[in-house]
Amino acid sequence: MTGPKVPFVDLSIQWDQIQDEVMPDLARLFQASAFCLGPWATAFEAQIAEYLGVKHAIAVNSGSAALHVATIAAGIGRGDKVLVPAHTFIGTIWGLLYEGAIPVFCDVEDTTGNIDLADAERRMEPGVKAIIPVHLYGQPVDVTGVLAFAERHGLTVIEDAAQAIGAQWQGKAIGTFGAMGCFSFYPGKNLGGAGEGGLIVTDDDEKARLARILREHGQSERYVHERIGYNYRMDGIQALVLSHKLKRLDGWTGQRRAIARRYEDALADTPLRLPAVVHGDHVHHLYVVRTAERDALRTFLDEQGVQTGLHYPVPLYRQPCLAGIATPPADGFPVTEDWAGNGLSLPMFAGMTQAQQDCVIAAIHAYFEKRAL
Ligand SMILES: *Cc1c(COP(=O)(O)O)cnc(C)c1O
């Protein structure tokens, strides 16, 4: 096999663990032709609702679709303003843009990269209806703070928990605090399908009903299209795979935490700024270090066979598609620029071997030793 000595993520390890039970189950699914939603999706929704401790779970075909549906179900529409962190994946705001709503960007915390509530307070303006906190890199936002902020300003909270499945805040699952929570099952996420997938969760019966209608052609009953809807159904195959993986998720999260602790110990004596675990219990979707030498270090690691990632190098307010829609304040977003310009994501995945971890750590030490000469 060619390719990097240490890939950024290796999903074949998960497949090795699940294939013996997935293959016969897949044969049953094909036999039943249960391709779009169907019994496997219904079972997965029940399984994950129980796992998260939430009343309703609605399976869709991506995290972006989940956020779009949640936006509509929350009653956010044209001209409404929504507070969002400036440092996140663009999927956080697609739903807003599709509905003609306006993202109001906020800077993020230096420690976590999550939305900075002090900055959100400064960005409050007439017309702000909601806030989308993102549990970035798998670390919960300050949930207590976000809920109090939203309550004070009368805002709806939609959680973007795409990177934080399995994380908790005071013993309760992340994603279950807002009016709605959204998850992504993109293959590289902590719980990933064999393709695209997503989920909306809520305790609100009416929002759940609406979400179910919206994901399936706006149908409230067969042939009756109550709303302008979408084809956002989850594939049966994705539900099947996710259901087998969900049983192993907590074990895989434990492995991620062990790798994060290992990096923390082994890299403490380098000039890197390491990610801090500040809020709740982190599920380490990504392990992002910061250094002004990010690009040089990345090139060096690549030469050593260590693959890294960037999350996210171009802040949303500088994306061409947002020109004229959302402008950053004149004083800019210094902390977002720091994460964007200096952040480097190290390899992090369940099943990463000790030898692979050693390889990453040794290559980083080698970079700083070489530079010191
Ligand atoms: C992955 C992700 C999304 C979008 O999910 P998709 O399934 O890729 O559409 C949204 N927000 C964040 C923070 C993500 O990481």
CSV table of C-alpha atoms and ligand atoms in Angstrom, one decimal:
chain,number,residue,atom,x,y,z
A,1,MET,CA,0.0,0.0,0.0
A,2,THR,CA,1.3,3.5,-0.9
A,3,GLY,CA,0.2,6.7,0.6
A,4,PRO,CA,1.1,8.6,3.8
A,5,LYS,CA,2.6,6.7,6.7
A,6,VAL,CA,0.0,8.3,8.9
A,7,PRO,CA,-3.2,9.3,7.1
A,8,PHE,CA,-5.3,12.1,8.4
A,9,VAL,CA,-8.1,9.7,9.0
A,10,ASP,CA,-8.4,5.9,8.3
A,11,LEU,CA,-12.0,4.7,8.1
A,12,SER,CA,-11.1,1.1,7.1
A,13,ILE,CA,-10.5,0.3,10.8
A,14,GLN,CA,-14.1,0.8,11.5
A,15,TRP,CA,-15.1,-1.4,8.6
A,16,ASP,CA,-12.9,-4.2,9.9
A,17,GLN,CA,-14.8,-4.1,13.1
A,18,ILE,CA,-18.4,-4.0,11.7
A,19,GLN,CA,-18.3,-5.9,8.4
A,20,ASP,CA,-19.2,-9.4,9.8
A,21,GLU,CA,-22.5,-8.1,11.1
A,22,VAL,CA,-23.1,-5.4,8.4
A,23,MET,CA,-22.9,-7.8,5.4
A,24,PRO,CA,-25.7,-10.1,6.3
A,25,ASP,CA,-27.9,-7.2,7.4
A,26,LEU,CA,-27.2,-5.5,4.0
A,27,ALA,CA,-28.3,-8.6,2.2
A,28,ARG,CA,-31.6,-8.4,4.1
A,29,LEU,CA,-32.0,-4.7,3.2
A,30,PHE,CA,-31.5,-5.4,-0.5
A,31,GLN,CA,-33.9,-8.3,-0.3
A,32,ALA,CA,-36.5,-5.9,1.2
A,33,SER,CA,-35.6,-3.1,-1.2
A,34,ALA,CA,-35.6,-0.7,1.8
A,35,PHE,CA,-33.6,2.0,0.1
A,36,CYS,CA,-35.2,5.3,1.0
A,37,LEU,CA,-36.0,5.7,4.7
A,38,GLY,CA,-37.9,2.4,5.5
A,39,PRO,CA,-37.6,0.0,8.5
A,40,TRP,CA,-33.8,0.4,9.0
A,41,ALA,CA,-34.2,4.2,9.2
A,42,THR,CA,-37.1,4.0,11.6
A,43,ALA,CA,-35.1,1.6,13.8
A,44,PHE,CA,-32.0,3.9,13.6
A,45,GLU,CA,-34.1,6.9,14.6
A,46,ALA,CA,-35.4,5.1,17.6
A,47,GLN,CA,-32.0,3.9,18.6
A,48,ILE,CA,-30.3,7.3,18.3
A,49,ALA,CA,-33.2,9.1,20.0
A,50,GLU,CA,-32.6,6.8,23.0
A,51,TYR,CA,-28.9,7.2,22.8
A,52,LEU,CA,-29.2,11.0,22.9
A,53,GLY,CA,-32.2,11.0,25.4
A,54,VAL,CA,-34.4,13.0,23.1
A,55,LYS,CA,-38.1,12.6,22.1
A,56,HIS,CA,-37.8,12.9,18.3
A,57,ALA,CA,-35.0,12.0,15.9
A,58,ILE,CA,-35.5,12.7,12.2
A,59,ALA,CA,-33.0,11.1,9.8
A,60,VAL,CA,-32.1,13.2,6.7
A,61,ASN,CA,-29.4,12.9,4.0
A,62,SER,CA,-26.8,15.4,5.2
A,63,GLY,CA,-26.0,17.7,8.1
A,64,SER,CA,-26.5,20.6,5.8
A,65,ALA,CA,-30.1,19.3,5.1
A,66,ALA,CA,-30.7,18.9,8.8
A,67,LEU,CA,-29.7,22.6,9.4
A,68,HIS,CA,-31.8,23.7,6.5
A,69,VAL,CA,-34.9,21.9,7.8
A,70,ALA,CA,-34.2,23.2,11.4
A,71,THR,CA,-34.0,26.7,10.0
A,72,ILE,CA,-37.5,26.4,8.4
A,73,ALA,CA,-39.0,24.6,11.3
A,74,ALA,CA,-37.8,27.3,13.7
A,75,GLY,CA,-39.7,29.8,11.5
A,76,ILE,CA,-36.6,31.7,10.3
A,77,GLY,CA,-37.2,33.3,7.0
A,78,ARG,CA,-36.3,36.2,4.7
A,79,GLY,CA,-34.5,39.0,6.3
A,80,ASP,CA,-34.3,37.4,9.7
A,81,LYS,CA,-30.8,37.7,11.3
A,82,VAL,CA,-29.1,34.8,13.1
A,83,LEU,CA,-25.9,34.9,15.2
A,84,VAL,CA,-23.3,32.4,14.1
A,85,PRO,CA,-19.6,31.9,14.8
A,86,ALA,CA,-17.3,33.3,12.1
A,87,HIS,CA,-15.1,30.2,12.5
A,88,THR,CA,-17.0,27.1,11.3
A,89,PHE,CA,-17.7,25.0,8.3
A,90,ILE,CA,-20.0,26.7,5.8
A,91,GLY,CA,-22.6,24.0,6.2
A,92,THR,CA,-23.6,25.8,9.4
A,93,ILE,CA,-25.1,28.6,7.4
A,94,TRP,CA,-26.4,27.1,4.1
A,95,GLY,CA,-29.9,26.7,5.5
A,96,LEU,CA,-30.0,30.4,6.5
A,97,LEU,CA,-28.8,31.5,3.0
A,98,TYR,CA,-31.3,29.2,1.2
A,99,GLU,CA,-34.1,30.9,3.2
A,100,GLY,CA,-32.9,34.4,2.7
A,101,ALA,CA,-31.9,34.8,6.3
A,102,ILE,CA,-28.8,36.8,7.2
A,103,PRO,CA,-25.9,35.3,9.2
A,104,VAL,CA,-24.5,37.8,11.8
A,105,PHE,CA,-21.0,36.6,12.4
A,106,CYS,CA,-19.4,36.6,15.9
A,107,ASP,CA,-15.8,36.1,16.8
A,108,VAL,CA,-14.8,33.0,18.7
A,109,GLU,CA,-13.1,32.1,21.9
A,110,ASP,CA,-9.3,31.9,21.9
A,111,THR,CA,-9.4,28.8,24.1
A,112,THR,CA,-12.0,26.7,22.2
A,113,GLY,CA,-12.7,28.2,18.8
A,114,ASN,CA,-16.4,28.3,19.9
A,115,ILE,CA,-18.7,31.3,19.6
A,116,ASP,CA,-17.6,34.1,22.0
A,117,LEU,CA,-20.7,35.2,23.8
A,118,ALA,CA,-19.2,38.6,24.8
A,119,ASP,CA,-18.8,39.3,21.1
A,120,ALA,CA,-22.3,38.0,20.3
A,121,GLU,CA,-23.6,40.5,22.9
A,122,ARG,CA,-21.8,43.3,20.9
A,123,ARG,CA,-23.3,42.0,17.6
A,124,MET,CA,-26.9,42.0,18.8
A,125,GLU,CA,-29.1,44.2,16.6
A,126,PRO,CA,-32.8,44.5,15.7
A,127,GLY,CA,-34.0,41.6,13.7
A,128,VAL,CA,-31.8,38.9,15.3
A,129,LYS,CA,-34.2,35.9,15.9
A,130,ALA,CA,-31.9,33.0,16.6
A,131,ILE,CA,-28.4,31.8,17.4
A,132,ILE,CA,-26.6,28.7,16.0
A,133,PRO,CA,-23.8,27.7,18.4
A,134,VAL,CA,-21.4,25.2,16.8
A,135,HIS,CA,-19.7,22.6,19.1
A,136,LEU,CA,-16.6,23.0,17.1
A,137,TYR,CA,-14.0,20.2,16.9
A,138,GLY,CA,-16.2,18.2,19.3
A,139,GLN,CA,-16.0,20.5,22.3
A,140,PRO,CA,-19.3,21.7,23.7
A,141,VAL,CA,-20.0,25.4,23.7
A,142,ASP,CA,-20.7,26.9,27.1
A,143,VAL,CA,-24.3,25.6,27.0
A,144,THR,CA,-25.4,27.3,30.2
A,145,GLY,CA,-24.1,30.6,28.9
A,146,VAL,CA,-25.7,30.2,25.5
A,147,LEU,CA,-29.1,29.3,26.9
A,148,ALA,CA,-29.0,32.3,29.3
A,149,PHE,CA,-27.9,34.6,26.5
A,150,ALA,CA,-30.7,33.3,24.2
A,151,GLU,CA,-33.3,33.6,27.0
A,152,ARG,CA,-32.2,37.2,27.7
A,153,HIS,CA,-32.6,38.2,24.1
A,154,GLY,CA,-35.6,36.0,23.2
A,155,LEU,CA,-33.6,33.9,20.6
A,156,THR,CA,-34.3,30.4,19.3
A,157,VAL,CA,-31.3,28.1,19.7
A,158,ILE,CA,-30.4,25.7,16.9
A,159,GLU,CA,-27.4,23.6,17.9
A,160,ASP,CA,-24.9,22.6,15.2
A,161,ALA,CA,-23.7,19.4,16.8
A,162,ALA,CA,-22.2,18.0,13.5
A,163,GLN,CA,-18.8,17.5,15.1
A,164,ALA,CA,-19.9,16.6,18.6
A,165,ILE,CA,-22.0,13.5,18.7
A,166,GLY,CA,-21.6,11.7,22.0
A,167,ALA,CA,-20.4,14.9,23.8
A,168,GLN,CA,-22.4,15.9,26.9
A,169,TRP,CA,-23.0,19.0,29.1
A,170,GLN,CA,-23.7,18.2,32.7
A,171,GLY,CA,-24.7,14.7,31.9
A,172,LYS,CA,-27.1,15.5,29.0
A,173,ALA,CA,-26.3,15.0,25.3
A,174,ILE,CA,-25.1,17.9,23.2
A,175,GLY,CA,-27.7,18.6,20.6
A,176,THR,CA,-30.6,18.3,23.0
A,177,PHE,CA,-30.4,21.7,24.6
A,178,GLY,CA,-31.7,24.0,21.8
A,179,ALA,CA,-35.1,24.0,20.2
A,180,MET,CA,-33.5,21.7,17.7
A,181,GLY,CA,-30.1,20.0,17.3
A,182,CYS,CA,-28.4,19.0,14.1
A,183,PHE,CA,-25.9,16.2,13.4
A,184,SER,CA,-23.9,15.2,10.3
A,185,PHE,CA,-23.0,11.6,9.4
A,186,TYR,CA,-20.5,12.5,6.7
A,187,PRO,CA,-18.1,9.6,6.6
A,188,GLY,CA,-15.2,11.4,8.4
A,189,LYS,CA,-17.4,12.6,11.3
A,190,ASN,CA,-17.2,10.7,14.7
A,191,LEU,CA,-20.2,8.7,13.6
A,192,GLY,CA,-20.0,8.4,9.9
A,193,GLY,CA,-22.1,6.6,7.3
A,194,ALA,CA,-21.1,4.9,4.0
A,195,GLY,CA,-21.9,8.2,2.3
A,196,GLU,CA,-23.9,11.2,3.3
A,197,GLY,CA,-26.3,11.5,6.3
A,198,GLY,CA,-27.7,13.8,8.9
A,199,LEU,CA,-30.2,14.1,11.8
A,200,ILE,CA,-32.4,16.6,13.4
A,201,VAL,CA,-33.4,16.1,17.1
A,202,THR,CA,-36.1,17.9,19.1
A,203,ASP,CA,-38.4,17.4,22.1
A,204,ASP,CA,-41.0,19.6,20.3
A,205,ASP,CA,-43.8,17.6,18.7
A,206,GLU,CA,-44.8,20.2,16.2
A,207,LYS,CA,-41.3,21.0,15.1
A,208,ALA,CA,-40.7,17.2,14.7
A,209,ARG,CA,-43.8,16.9,12.6
A,210,LEU,CA,-42.8,19.7,10.4
A,211,ALA,CA,-39.3,18.3,10.0
A,212,ARG,CA,-40.7,15.0,8.9
A,213,ILE,CA,-42.9,16.7,6.3
A,214,LEU,CA,-40.1,19.0,5.0
A,215,ARG,CA,-37.7,16.1,4.4
A,216,GLU,CA,-40.1,14.2,2.3
A,217,HIS,CA,-41.6,16.4,-0.4
A,218,GLY,CA,-43.7,18.5,2.0
A,219,GLN,CA,-46.1,15.5,2.4
A,220,SER,CA,-48.3,15.5,5.4
A,221,GLU,CA,-50.1,12.4,4.0
A,222,ARG,CA,-49.5,10.6,0.8
A,223,TYR,CA,-50.2,12.8,-2.3
A,224,VAL,CA,-50.9,15.9,-0.1
A,225,HIS,CA,-48.1,18.4,-0.1
A,226,GLU,CA,-48.8,20.7,2.8
A,227,ARG,CA,-45.5,22.6,2.4
A,228,ILE,CA,-42.9,23.3,-0.2
A,229,GLY,CA,-40.7,20.4,0.6
A,230,TYR,CA,-37.4,18.7,-0.2
A,231,ASN,CA,-36.1,15.3,-0.9
A,232,TYR,CA,-33.9,15.0,2.1
A,233,ARG,CA,-34.7,11.4,3.0
A,234,MET,CA,-31.9,9.2,4.5
A,235,ASP,CA,-30.9,6.1,2.6
A,236,GLY,CA,-31.8,2.8,4.2
A,237,ILE,CA,-28.2,1.7,3.7
A,238,GLN,CA,-26.9,4.7,5.7
A,239,ALA,CA,-29.3,4.0,8.5
A,240,LEU,CA,-28.2,0.4,8.6
A,241,VAL,CA,-24.4,1.2,8.7
A,242,LEU,CA,-25.0,4.0,11.3
A,243,SER,CA,-27.0,1.7,13.5
A,244,HIS,CA,-24.1,-0.8,13.7
A,245,LYS,CA,-21.6,2.0,14.3
A,246,LEU,CA,-23.6,3.8,16.9
A,247,LYS,CA,-23.2,0.7,19.2
A,248,ARG,CA,-19.4,1.3,19.1
A,249,LEU,CA,-19.4,5.1,19.2
A,250,ASP,CA,-18.6,5.5,22.9
A,251,GLY,CA,-15.7,3.1,22.6
A,252,TRP,CA,-14.3,5.0,19.6
A,253,THR,CA,-14.8,8.3,21.5
A,254,GLY,CA,-12.7,6.8,24.4
A,255,GLN,CA,-9.9,6.1,21.9
A,256,ARG,CA,-10.0,9.7,20.6
A,257,ARG,CA,-9.7,11.0,24.1
A,258,ALA,CA,-6.7,8.8,24.8
A,259,ILE,CA,-5.0,10.1,21.6
A,260,ALA,CA,-5.8,13.7,22.6
A,261,ARG,CA,-4.2,13.1,26.1
A,262,ARG,CA,-1.2,11.5,24.4
A,263,TYR,CA,-0.7,14.5,22.1
A,264,GLU,CA,-1.2,16.8,25.1
A,265,ASP,CA,1.6,15.2,27.1
A,266,ALA,CA,4.0,14.6,24.2
A,267,LEU,CA,3.7,18.0,22.6
A,268,ALA,CA,3.6,20.1,25.8
A,269,ASP,CA,7.3,21.0,25.4
A,270,THR,CA,7.0,22.3,21.8
A,271,PRO,CA,6.1,25.9,20.8
A,272,LEU,CA,2.7,24.7,19.6
A,273,ARG,CA,-0.4,26.1,21.2
A,274,LEU,CA,-2.4,23.0,22.1
A,275,PRO,CA,-6.2,22.8,22.2
A,276,ALA,CA,-7.6,23.3,25.7
A,277,VAL,CA,-10.5,21.3,27.1
A,278,VAL,CA,-12.6,23.9,28.7
A,279,HIS,CA,-16.2,23.0,28.4
A,280,GLY,CA,-18.0,19.8,29.1
A,281,ASP,CA,-16.6,16.6,27.8
A,282,HIS,CA,-14.9,17.0,24.5
A,283,VAL,CA,-15.2,14.2,21.9
A,284,HIS,CA,-12.2,15.3,19.9
A,285,HIS,CA,-13.5,15.2,16.4
A,286,LEU,CA,-10.4,17.2,15.4
A,287,TYR,CA,-7.2,18.0,17.2
A,288,VAL,CA,-6.2,21.5,16.1
A,289,VAL,CA,-2.9,23.0,17.2
A,290,ARG,CA,-1.9,26.6,16.4
A,291,THR,CA,1.5,28.0,15.3
A,292,ALA,CA,2.6,31.0,13.3
A,293,GLU,CA,4.7,28.4,11.3
A,294,ARG,CA,1.6,26.4,10.3
A,295,ASP,CA,2.3,26.2,6.6
A,296,ALA,CA,6.0,25.3,7.0
A,297,LEU,CA,5.2,22.7,9.6
A,298,ARG,CA,2.5,21.2,7.4
A,299,THR,CA,4.9,20.9,4.4
A,300,PHE,CA,7.5,19.3,6.7
A,301,LEU,CA,5.0,16.8,8.1
A,302,ASP,CA,3.8,16.0,4.6
A,303,GLU,CA,7.3,15.1,3.6
A,304,GLN,CA,7.6,12.9,6.7
A,305,GLY,CA,4.5,11.0,5.6
A,306,VAL,CA,2.2,12.6,8.2
A,307,GLN,CA,-1.1,13.9,6.6
A,308,THR,CA,-2.7,16.9,8.2
A,309,GLY,CA,-5.8,19.1,7.6
A,310,LEU,CA,-7.0,22.7,7.8
A,311,HIS,CA,-10.3,23.5,9.5
A,312,TYR,CA,-11.0,26.2,8.3
A,313,PRO,CA,-8.4,28.4,6.5
A,314,VAL,CA,-10.8,30.9,5.0
A,315,PRO,CA,-13.3,32.6,7.4
A,316,LEU,CA,-16.9,32.6,6.2
A,317,TYR,CA,-17.1,36.4,5.9
A,318,ARG,CA,-14.3,36.2,3.3
A,319,GLN,CA,-16.1,33.6,1.1
A,320,PRO,CA,-17.0,34.9,-2.4
A,321,CYS,CA,-20.6,33.6,-2.1
A,322,LEU,CA,-21.2,35.8,0.9
A,323,ALA,CA,-20.1,39.1,-0.7
A,324,GLY,CA,-22.8,41.6,-0.2
A,325,ILE,CA,-24.7,39.4,2.2
A,326,ALA,CA,-22.7,39.6,5.4
A,327,THR,CA,-19.8,41.9,6.0
A,328,PRO,CA,-17.4,41.6,8.9
A,329,PRO,CA,-17.1,44.6,11.3
A,330,ALA,CA,-14.4,47.1,10.5
A,331,ASP,CA,-12.5,45.9,13.6
A,332,GLY,CA,-12.5,42.4,12.1
A,333,PHE,CA,-12.4,39.1,14.0
A,334,PRO,CA,-8.9,38.7,15.3
A,335,VAL,CA,-9.5,35.3,17.0
A,336,THR,CA,-11.2,33.8,14.0
A,337,GLU,CA,-8.2,35.0,11.9
A,338,ASP,CA,-5.8,33.3,14.3
A,339,TRP,CA,-7.6,30.0,14.1
A,340,ALA,CA,-7.9,30.3,10.3
A,341,GLY,CA,-4.3,31.3,9.7
A,342,ASN,CA,-2.5,29.3,12.3
A,343,GLY,CA,-4.6,26.2,13.0
A,344,LEU,CA,-3.4,22.8,11.9
A,345,SER,CA,-5.4,19.6,12.4
A,346,LEU,CA,-3.3,16.6,13.4
A,347,PRO,CA,-4.3,13.0,12.5
A,348,MET,CA,-7.0,11.9,14.8
A,349,PHE,CA,-9.2,8.8,14.4
A,350,ALA,CA,-10.5,5.8,16.4
A,351,GLY,CA,-8.1,2.9,15.9
A,352,MET,CA,-5.0,5.1,15.3
A,353,THR,CA,-2.1,3.0,16.5
A,354,GLN,CA,0.5,3.8,19.1
A,355,ALA,CA,3.2,3.7,16.3
A,356,GLN,CA,1.2,6.2,14.2
A,357,GLN,CA,0.9,8.5,17.2
A,358,ASP,CA,4.7,8.1,17.8
A,359,CYS,CA,5.3,9.0,14.2
A,360,VAL,CA,3.3,12.2,14.4
A,361,ILE,CA,4.9,13.3,17.7
A,362,ALA,CA,8.4,12.5,16.4
A,363,ALA,CA,7.9,14.4,13.2
A,364,ILE,CA,6.7,17.5,15.1
A,365,HIS,CA,9.7,17.4,17.4
A,366,ALA,CA,12.0,16.9,14.4
A,367,TYR,CA,10.5,20.0,12.8
A,368,PHE,CA,11.2,22.2,15.8
A,369,GLU,CA,14.7,20.7,16.4
A,370,LYS,CA,15.7,21.3,12.8
A,371,ARG,CA,14.4,24.9,13.0
A,372,ALA,CA,16.4,25.5,16.2
A,373,LEU,CA,19.7,24.7,14.4
B,1,LIG,C1,-20.0,18.5,8.6
B,1,LIG,C2,-20.5,19.8,9.1
B,1,LIG,C3,-21.8,20.3,8.7
B,1,LIG,C4,-22.5,19.8,7.5
B,1,LIG,O1,-22.7,18.5,7.4
B,1,LIG,P1,-22.8,17.7,6.0
B,1,LIG,O2,-23.3,16.4,6.4
B,1,LIG,O3,-21.4,17.7,5.4
B,1,LIG,O4,-23.7,18.5,5.1
B,1,LIG,C5,-22.3,21.4,9.3
B,1,LIG,N1,-21.6,22.0,10.3
B,1,LIG,C6,-20.4,21.6,10.8
B,1,LIG,C7,-19.8,22.3,11.9
B,1,LIG,C8,-19.8,20.5,10.2
B,1,LIG,O5,-18.7,20.0,10.6
